[in-house]
Tab-separated table of C-alpha atoms in Angstrom:
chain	number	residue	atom	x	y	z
C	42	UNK	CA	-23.945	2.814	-2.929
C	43	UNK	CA	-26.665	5.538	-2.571
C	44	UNK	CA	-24.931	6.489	0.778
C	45	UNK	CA	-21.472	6.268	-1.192
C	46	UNK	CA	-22.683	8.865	-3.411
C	47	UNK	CA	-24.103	11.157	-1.310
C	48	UNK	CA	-20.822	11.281	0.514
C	49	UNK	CA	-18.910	11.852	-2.702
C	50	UNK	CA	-21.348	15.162	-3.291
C	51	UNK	CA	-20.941	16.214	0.272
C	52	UNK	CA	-17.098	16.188	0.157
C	53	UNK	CA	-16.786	17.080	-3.406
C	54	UNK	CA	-18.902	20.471	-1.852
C	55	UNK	CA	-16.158	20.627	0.831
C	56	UNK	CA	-13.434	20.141	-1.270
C	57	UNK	CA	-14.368	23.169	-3.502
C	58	UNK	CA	-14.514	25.769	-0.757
C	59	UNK	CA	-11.604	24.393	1.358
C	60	UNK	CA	-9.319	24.251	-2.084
C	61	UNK	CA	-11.091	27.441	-3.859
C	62	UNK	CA	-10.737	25.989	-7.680
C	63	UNK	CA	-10.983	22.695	-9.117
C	64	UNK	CA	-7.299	21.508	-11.048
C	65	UNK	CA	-7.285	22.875	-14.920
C	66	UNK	CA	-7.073	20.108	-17.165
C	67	UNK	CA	-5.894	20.603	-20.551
C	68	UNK	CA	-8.719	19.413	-23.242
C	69	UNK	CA	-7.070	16.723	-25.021
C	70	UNK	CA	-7.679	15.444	-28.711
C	71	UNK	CA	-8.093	11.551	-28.708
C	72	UNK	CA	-5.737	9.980	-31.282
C	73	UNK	CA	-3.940	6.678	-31.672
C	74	UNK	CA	-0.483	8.976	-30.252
C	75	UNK	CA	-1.925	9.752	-27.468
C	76	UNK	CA	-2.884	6.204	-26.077
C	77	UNK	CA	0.915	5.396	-27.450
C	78	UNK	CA	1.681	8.777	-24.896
C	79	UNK	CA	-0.534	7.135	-22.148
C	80	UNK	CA	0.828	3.623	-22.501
C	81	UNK	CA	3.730	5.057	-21.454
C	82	UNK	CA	3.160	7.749	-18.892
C	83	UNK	CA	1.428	4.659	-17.068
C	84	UNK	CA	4.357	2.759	-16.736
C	85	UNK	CA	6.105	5.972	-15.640
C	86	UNK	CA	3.603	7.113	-12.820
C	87	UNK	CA	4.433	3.718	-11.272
C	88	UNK	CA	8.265	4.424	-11.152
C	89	UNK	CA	8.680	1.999	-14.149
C	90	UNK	CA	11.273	3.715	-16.989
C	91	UNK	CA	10.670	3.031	-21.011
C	92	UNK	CA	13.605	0.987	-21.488
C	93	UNK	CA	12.563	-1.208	-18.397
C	94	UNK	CA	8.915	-2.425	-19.444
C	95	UNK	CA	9.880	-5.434	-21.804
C	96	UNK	CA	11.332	-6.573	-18.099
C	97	UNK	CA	7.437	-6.907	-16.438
C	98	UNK	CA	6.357	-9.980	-16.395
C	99	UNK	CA	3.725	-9.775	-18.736
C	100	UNK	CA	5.137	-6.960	-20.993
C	101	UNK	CA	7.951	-9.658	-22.158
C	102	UNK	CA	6.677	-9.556	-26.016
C	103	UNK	CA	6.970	-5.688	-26.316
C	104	UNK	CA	10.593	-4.653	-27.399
C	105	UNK	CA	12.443	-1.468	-26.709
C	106	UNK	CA	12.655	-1.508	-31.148
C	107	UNK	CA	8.826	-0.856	-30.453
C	108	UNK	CA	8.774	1.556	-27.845
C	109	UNK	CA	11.364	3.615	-29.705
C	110	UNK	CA	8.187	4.649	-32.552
C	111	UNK	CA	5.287	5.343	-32.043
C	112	UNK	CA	3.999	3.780	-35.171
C	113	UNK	CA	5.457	0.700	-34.213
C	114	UNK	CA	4.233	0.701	-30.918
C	115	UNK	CA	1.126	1.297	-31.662
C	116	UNK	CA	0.579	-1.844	-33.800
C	117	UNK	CA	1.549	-3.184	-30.433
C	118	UNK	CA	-1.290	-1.667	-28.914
C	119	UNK	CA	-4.251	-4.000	-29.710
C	120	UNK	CA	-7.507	-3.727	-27.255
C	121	UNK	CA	-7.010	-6.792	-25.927
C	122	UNK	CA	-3.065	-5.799	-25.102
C	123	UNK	CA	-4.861	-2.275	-23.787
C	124	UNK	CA	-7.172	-4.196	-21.469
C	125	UNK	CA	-4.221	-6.277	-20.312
C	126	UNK	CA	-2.727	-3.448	-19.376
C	127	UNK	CA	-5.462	-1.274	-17.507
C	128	UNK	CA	-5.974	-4.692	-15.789
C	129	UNK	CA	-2.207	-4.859	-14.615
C	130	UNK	CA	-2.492	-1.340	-12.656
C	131	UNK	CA	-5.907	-1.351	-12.053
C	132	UNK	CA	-7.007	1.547	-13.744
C	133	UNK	CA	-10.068	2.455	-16.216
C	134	UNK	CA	-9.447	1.382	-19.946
C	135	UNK	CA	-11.386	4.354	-20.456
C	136	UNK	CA	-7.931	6.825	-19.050
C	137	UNK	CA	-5.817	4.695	-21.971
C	138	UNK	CA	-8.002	4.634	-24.730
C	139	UNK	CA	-10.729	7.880	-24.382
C	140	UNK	CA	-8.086	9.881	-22.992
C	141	UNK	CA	-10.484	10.366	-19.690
C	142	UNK	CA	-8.460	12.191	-16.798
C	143	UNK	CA	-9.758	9.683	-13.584
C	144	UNK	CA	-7.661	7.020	-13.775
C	145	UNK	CA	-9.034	4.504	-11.328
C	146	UNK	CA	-12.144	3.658	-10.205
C	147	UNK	CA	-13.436	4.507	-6.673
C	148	UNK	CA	-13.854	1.773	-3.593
C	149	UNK	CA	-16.716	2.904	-1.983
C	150	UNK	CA	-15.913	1.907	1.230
C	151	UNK	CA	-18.003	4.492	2.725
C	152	UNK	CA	-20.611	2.611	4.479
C	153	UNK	CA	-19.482	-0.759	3.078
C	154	UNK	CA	-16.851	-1.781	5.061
C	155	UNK	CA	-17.088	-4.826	4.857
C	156	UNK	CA	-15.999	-3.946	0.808
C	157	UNK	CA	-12.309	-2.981	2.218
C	158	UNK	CA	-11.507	-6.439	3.612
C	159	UNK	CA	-13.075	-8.100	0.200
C	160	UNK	CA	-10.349	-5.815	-1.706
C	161	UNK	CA	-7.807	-6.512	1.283
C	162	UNK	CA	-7.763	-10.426	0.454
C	163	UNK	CA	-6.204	-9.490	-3.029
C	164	UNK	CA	-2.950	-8.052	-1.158
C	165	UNK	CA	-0.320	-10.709	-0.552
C	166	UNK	CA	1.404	-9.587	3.020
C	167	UNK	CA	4.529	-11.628	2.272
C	168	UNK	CA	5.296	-9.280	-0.178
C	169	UNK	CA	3.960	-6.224	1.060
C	170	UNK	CA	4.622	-5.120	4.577
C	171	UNK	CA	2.080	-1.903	4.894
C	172	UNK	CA	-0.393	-1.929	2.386
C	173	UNK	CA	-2.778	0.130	3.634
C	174	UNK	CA	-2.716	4.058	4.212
C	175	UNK	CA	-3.352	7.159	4.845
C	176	UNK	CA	-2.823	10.481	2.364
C	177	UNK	CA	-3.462	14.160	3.807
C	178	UNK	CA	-2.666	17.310	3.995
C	179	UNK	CA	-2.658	17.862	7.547
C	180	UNK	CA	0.021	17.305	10.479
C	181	UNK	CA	-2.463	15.442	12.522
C	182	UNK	CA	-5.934	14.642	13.465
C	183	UNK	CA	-8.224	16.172	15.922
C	184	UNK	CA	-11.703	15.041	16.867
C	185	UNK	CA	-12.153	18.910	18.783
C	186	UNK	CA	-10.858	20.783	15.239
C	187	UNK	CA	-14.097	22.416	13.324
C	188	UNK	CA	-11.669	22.539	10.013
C	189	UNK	CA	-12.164	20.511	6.931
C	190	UNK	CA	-9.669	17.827	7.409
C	191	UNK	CA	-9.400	15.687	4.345
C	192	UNK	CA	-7.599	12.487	4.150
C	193	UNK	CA	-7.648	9.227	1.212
C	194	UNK	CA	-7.434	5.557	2.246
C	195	UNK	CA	-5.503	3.690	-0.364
C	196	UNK	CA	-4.369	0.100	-0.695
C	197	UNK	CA	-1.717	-0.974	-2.861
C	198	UNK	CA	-0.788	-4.222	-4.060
C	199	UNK	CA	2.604	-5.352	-4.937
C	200	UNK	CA	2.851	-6.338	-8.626
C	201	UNK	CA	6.072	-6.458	-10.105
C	202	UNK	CA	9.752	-5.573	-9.005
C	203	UNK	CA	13.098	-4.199	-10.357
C	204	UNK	CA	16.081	-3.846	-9.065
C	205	UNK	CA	15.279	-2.472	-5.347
C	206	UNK	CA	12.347	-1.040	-6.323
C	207	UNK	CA	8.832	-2.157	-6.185
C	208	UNK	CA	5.643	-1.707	-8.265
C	209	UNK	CA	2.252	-0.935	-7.050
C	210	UNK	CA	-1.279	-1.345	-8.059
C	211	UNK	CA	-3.071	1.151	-6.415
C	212	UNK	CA	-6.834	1.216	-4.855
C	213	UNK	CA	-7.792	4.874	-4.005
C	214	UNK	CA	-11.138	5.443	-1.737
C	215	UNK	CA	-13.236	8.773	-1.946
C	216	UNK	CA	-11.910	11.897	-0.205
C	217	UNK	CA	-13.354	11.380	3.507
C	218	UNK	CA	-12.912	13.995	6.182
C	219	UNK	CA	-12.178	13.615	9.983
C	220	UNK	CA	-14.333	16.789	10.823
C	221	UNK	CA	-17.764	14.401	9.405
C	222	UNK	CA	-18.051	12.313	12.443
C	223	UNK	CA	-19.890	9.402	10.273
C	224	UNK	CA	-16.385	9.597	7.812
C	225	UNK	CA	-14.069	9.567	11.250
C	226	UNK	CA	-15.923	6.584	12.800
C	227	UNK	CA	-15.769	4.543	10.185
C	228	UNK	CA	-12.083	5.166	9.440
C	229	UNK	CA	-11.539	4.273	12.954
C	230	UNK	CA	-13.324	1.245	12.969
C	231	UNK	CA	-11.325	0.148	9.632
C	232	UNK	CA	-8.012	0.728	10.997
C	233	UNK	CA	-9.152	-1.331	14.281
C	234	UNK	CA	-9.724	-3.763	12.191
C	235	UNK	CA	-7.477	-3.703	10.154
C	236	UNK	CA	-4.908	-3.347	13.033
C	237	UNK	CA	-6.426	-6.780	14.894
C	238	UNK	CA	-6.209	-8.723	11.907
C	239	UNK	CA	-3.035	-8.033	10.504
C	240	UNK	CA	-0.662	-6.350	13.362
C	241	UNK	CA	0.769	-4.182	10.675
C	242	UNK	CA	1.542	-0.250	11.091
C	243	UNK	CA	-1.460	1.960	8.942
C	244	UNK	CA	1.446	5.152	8.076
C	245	UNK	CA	0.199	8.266	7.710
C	246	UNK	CA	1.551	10.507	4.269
C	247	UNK	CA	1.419	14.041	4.163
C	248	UNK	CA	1.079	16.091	0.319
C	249	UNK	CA	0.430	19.480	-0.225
C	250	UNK	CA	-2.498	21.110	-1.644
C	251	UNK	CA	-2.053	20.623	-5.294
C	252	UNK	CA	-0.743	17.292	-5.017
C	253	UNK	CA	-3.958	15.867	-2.627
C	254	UNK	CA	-6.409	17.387	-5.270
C	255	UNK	CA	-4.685	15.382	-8.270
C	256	UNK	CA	-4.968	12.494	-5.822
C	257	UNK	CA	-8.313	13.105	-4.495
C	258	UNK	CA	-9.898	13.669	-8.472
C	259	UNK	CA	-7.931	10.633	-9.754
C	260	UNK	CA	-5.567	12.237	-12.374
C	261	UNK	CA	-2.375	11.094	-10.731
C	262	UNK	CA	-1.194	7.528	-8.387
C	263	UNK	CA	-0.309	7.918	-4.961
C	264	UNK	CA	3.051	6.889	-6.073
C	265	UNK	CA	3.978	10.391	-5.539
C	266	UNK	CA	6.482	12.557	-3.419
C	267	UNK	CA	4.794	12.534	0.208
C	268	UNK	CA	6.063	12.955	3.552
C	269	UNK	CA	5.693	10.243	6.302
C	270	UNK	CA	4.149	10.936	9.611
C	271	UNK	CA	6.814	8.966	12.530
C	272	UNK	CA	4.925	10.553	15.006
C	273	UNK	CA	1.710	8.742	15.015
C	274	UNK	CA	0.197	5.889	12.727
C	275	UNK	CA	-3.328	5.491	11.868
C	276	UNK	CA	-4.128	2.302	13.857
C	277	UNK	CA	-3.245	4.813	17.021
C	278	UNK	CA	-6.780	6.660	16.041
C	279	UNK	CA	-8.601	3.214	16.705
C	280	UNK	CA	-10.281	1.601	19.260
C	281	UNK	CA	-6.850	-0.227	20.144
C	282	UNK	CA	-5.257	-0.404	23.667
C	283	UNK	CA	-1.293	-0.439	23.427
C	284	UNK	CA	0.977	-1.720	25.550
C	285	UNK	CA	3.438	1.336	24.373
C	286	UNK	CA	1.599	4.271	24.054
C	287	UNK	CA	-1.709	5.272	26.168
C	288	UNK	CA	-3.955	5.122	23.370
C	289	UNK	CA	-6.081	5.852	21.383
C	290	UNK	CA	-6.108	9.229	20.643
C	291	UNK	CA	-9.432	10.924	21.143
C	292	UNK	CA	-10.432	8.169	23.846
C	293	UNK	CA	-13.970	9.699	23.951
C	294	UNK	CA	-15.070	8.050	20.657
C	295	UNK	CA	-13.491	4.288	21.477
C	296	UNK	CA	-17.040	2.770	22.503
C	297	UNK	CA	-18.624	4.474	19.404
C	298	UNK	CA	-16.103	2.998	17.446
C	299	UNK	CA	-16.975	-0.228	18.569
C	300	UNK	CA	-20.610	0.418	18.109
C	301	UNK	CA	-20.019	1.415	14.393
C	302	UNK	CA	-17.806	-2.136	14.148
C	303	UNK	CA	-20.788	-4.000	14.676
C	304	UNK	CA	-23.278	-1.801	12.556
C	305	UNK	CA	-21.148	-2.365	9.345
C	306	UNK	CA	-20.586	-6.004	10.114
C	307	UNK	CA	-16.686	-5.821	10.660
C	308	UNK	CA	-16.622	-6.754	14.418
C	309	UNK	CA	-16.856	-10.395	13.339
C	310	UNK	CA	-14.416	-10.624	10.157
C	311	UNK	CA	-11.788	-13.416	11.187
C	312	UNK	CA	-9.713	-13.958	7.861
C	313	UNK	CA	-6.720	-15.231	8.195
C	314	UNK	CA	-4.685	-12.454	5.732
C	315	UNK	CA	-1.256	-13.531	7.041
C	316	UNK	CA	0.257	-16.837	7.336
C	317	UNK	CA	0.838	-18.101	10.930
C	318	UNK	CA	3.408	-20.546	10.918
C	319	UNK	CA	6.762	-19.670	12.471
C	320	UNK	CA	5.213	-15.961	13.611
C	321	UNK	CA	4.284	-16.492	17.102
C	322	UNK	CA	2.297	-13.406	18.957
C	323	UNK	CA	5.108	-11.591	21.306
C	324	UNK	CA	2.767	-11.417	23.907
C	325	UNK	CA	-0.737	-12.669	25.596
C	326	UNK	CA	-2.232	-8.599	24.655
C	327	UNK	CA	-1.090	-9.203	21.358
C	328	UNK	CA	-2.919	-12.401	20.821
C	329	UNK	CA	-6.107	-11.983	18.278
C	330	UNK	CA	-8.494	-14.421	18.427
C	331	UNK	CA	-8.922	-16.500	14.997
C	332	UNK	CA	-5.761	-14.236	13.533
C	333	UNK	CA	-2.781	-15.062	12.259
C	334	UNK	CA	-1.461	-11.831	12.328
C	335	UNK	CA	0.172	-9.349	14.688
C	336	UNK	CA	3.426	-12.651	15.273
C	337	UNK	CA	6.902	-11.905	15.201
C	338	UNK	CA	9.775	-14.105	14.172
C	339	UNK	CA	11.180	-16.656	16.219
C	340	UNK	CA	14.693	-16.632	17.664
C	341	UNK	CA	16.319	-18.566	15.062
C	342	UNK	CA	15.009	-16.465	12.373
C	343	UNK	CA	15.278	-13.034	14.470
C	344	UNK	CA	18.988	-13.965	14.895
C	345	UNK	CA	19.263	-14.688	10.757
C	346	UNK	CA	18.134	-11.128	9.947
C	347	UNK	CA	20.671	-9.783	12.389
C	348	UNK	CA	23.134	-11.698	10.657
C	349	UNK	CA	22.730	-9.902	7.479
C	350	UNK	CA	22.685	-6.611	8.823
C	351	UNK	CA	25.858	-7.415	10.374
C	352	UNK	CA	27.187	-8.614	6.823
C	353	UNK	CA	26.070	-6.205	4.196
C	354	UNK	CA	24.347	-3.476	6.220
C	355	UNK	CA	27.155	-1.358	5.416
C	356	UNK	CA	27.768	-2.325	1.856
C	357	UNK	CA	24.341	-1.493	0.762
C	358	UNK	CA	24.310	2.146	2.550
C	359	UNK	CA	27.829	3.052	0.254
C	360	UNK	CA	26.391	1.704	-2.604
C	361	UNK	CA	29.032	-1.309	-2.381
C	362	UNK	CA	26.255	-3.753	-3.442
C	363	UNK	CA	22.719	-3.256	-3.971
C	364	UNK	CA	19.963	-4.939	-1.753
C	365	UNK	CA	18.763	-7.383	-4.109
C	366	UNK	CA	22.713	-8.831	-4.460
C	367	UNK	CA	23.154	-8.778	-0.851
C	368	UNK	CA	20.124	-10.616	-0.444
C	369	UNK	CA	20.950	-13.052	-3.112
C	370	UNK	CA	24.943	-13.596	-1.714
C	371	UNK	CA	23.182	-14.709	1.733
C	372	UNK	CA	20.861	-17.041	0.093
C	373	UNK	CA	23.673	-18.784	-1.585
C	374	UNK	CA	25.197	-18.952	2.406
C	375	UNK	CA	22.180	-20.452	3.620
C	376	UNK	CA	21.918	-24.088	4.963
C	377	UNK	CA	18.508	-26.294	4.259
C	378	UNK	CA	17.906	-25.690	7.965
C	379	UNK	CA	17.987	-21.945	7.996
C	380	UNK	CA	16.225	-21.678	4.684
C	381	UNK	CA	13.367	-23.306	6.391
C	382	UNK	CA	13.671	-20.809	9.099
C	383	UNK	CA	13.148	-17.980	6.763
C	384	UNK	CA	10.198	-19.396	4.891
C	385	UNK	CA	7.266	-18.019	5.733
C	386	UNK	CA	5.641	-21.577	5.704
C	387	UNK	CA	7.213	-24.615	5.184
C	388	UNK	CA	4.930	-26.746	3.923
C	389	UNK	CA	5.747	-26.888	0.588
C	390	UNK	CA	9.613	-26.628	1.311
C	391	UNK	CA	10.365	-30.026	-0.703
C	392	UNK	CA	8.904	-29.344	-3.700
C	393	UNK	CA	9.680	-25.860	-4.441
C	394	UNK	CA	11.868	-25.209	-7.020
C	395	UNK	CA	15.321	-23.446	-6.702
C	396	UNK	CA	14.139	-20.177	-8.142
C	397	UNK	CA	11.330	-20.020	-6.661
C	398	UNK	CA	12.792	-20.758	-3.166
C	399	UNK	CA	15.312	-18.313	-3.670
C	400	UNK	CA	12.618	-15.742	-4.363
C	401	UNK	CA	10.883	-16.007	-1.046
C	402	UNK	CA	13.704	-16.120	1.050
C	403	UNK	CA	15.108	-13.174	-0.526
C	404	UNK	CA	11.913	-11.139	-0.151
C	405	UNK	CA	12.108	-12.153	3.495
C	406	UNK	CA	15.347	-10.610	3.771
C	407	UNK	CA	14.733	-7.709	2.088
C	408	UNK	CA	11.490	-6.813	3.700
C	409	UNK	CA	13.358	-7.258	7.256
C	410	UNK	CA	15.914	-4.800	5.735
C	411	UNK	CA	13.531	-2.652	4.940
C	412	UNK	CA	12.085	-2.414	8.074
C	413	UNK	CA	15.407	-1.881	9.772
C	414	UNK	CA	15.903	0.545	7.651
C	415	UNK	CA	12.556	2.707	8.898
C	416	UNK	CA	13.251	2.023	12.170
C	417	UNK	CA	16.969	3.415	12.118
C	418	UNK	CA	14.542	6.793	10.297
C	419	UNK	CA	12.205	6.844	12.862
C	420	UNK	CA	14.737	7.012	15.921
C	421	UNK	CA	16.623	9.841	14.183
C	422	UNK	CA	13.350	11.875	14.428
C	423	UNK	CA	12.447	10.979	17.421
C	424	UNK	CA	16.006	11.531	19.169
């Protein structure tokens, strides 16, 4: 934690002559309207309109007669309803009810790796596909670059849906920077990790200035208008070999990458953060010992997912039906046999309940979709 700190003051010394000023916040006066203001603005930063909380599970009991005044809204607001709620985005009660500008708490991954894959066993991967992250304000990386190059590692969690869209829960690490070799290494070793156990793409964001300070200092969520980097993903950085792409980047540092892996105790971490079953590995290079990540679907399910691209790819991109309907439609198509196929495990097939078998499938399809759908972005840029 000591070391934590001392990185926090190193960067924070960084930050200030790379950014010039610190962000201006306007001194607030704490009153019982402005937690009512904050109760709300939360639900906003996560993409989550007024009218639409009483549908988060969890916020059923609130009504939209409450949220329309703030008196009676804030008869709503107990501390044990206030709590519920910092809980439910993971943010500091304090940001609600002091009217403190930091809303979350830092990770303090720095030097405790080992701390990222405790938070990373919260984060369900059947309904998230890339939880992890990278926020900057830079194009790239480069090891041979003497410029501050600043960069956040979030995770988010998925916590609630409507409609198409999904919610977040947000964990934001300290501002590291790739220029401090001891803050590169250990991002590298973290996305190799990261990379063997789960198989899943790290993307890379881009903000500008403003935006990355309001980040980096905590007063906004990184569910915020960023730019995606199809050129490169984190895991690329890492001490990874690829079948396509002659990786990593900066080769030079791969063995002290490795070195670093064992000194923080991550070299050995086996969990098993994605479910196995009907996700074989595509080839023997892709095969991680003790993981069960990094499979792909099989040809019966493969040939499902194709099936509904064929059937409503073209709906959804008028706006003839939205995904969540076209998801649902094929569900209802479905035979037992092919639902099984698109369960992530079927263990538990026979005594699932209708709704709650229809939920999984349907986030199976949708996540696929989604995927197709970045893939269809990211050979447009690249063509």
């Amino acid at each position: 934690m000591i070391s934590a700190a001392l990185n926090f003051i190193r960067n924070k010394y960084h930050s200030m002559i790379y950014f010039n000023d610190e962000p201006v916040l306007e001194e607030l006066v704490v009153t019982p309207e402005l937690v009512a203001k904050r109760f709300i603005s939360l639900f906003k930063m996560h993409g989550i309109q007024i009218t639409e909380i009483p549908e988060i599970k969890g916020f059923e009991s609130i009504s939209l007669y409450e949220l329309n005044s703030t008196d009676r809204l804030l008869q709503k607001l107990t501390p044990d309803f206030l709590k519920k709620t910092a809980d439910f985005f993971g943010i500091r009660i304090e940001w609600l009810r002091s009217g403190e500008p930091d809303l979350y708490h830092h990770r303090f991954w720095y030097k405790n790796l080992t701390e990222f894959f405790e938070d990373l066993k919260e984060i369900d991967f059947n309904q998230i596909y890339d939880p992890f992250e990278i926020i900057t304000i830079n194009d790239t990386f480069d090891v041979h670059s003497d410029s501050y190059q600043p960069f956040l590692l979030v995770l988010k969690k998925h916590i609630a849906e409507i409609d198409d869209r999904e919610v977040f829960r947000f964990y934001v690490e300290l501002e590291w920077d790739w220029h401090h070799a001891p803050c590169r290494l250990q991002a590298k070793a973290l996305a190799t990790k990261y990379y063997e156990l789960t198989h899943r793409m790290i993307p890379i964001y881009k903000v500008d200035r403003d935006t990355f300070k309001q980040l980096s200092n905590r007063y906004i969520t990184p569910e915020t208008e960023k730019t995606k980097n199809h050129k490169v993903s984190f895991e690329e950085f890492g001490a990874l070999d690829f079948n396509y792409f002659d990786g990593p980047y900066e080769k030079e540092e791969r063995d002290a990458v490795l070195e670093e892996m064992k000194e923080y105790k991550i070299d050995s971490i086996n969990y098993q953060y994605i479910d196995e079953e009907n996700e074989p590995a595509t080839n023997e290079t892709d095969k991680v010992k003790n993981s069960k990540a990094g499979r792909k679907p099989d040809l019966g399910k493969r040939e499902l997912k194709e099936r509904f691209i064929e059937m409503y790819h073209q709906k959804i991109q008028i706006n003839k039906i939205s995904r969540n309907q076209a998801a649902a439609e094929f569900y209802q198509c479905l035979s037992p046999d092919e639902e099984k196929i698109l369960l992530r495990s079927t263990k538990n097939y026979d005594h699932l309940n209708e709704n709650k078998l229809e939920e999984l499938i349907t986030r199976t399809i949708k996540e696929y979709y989604r995927d197709y759908e970045r893939n269809i972005i990211r050979n447009t840029e690249n063509s």
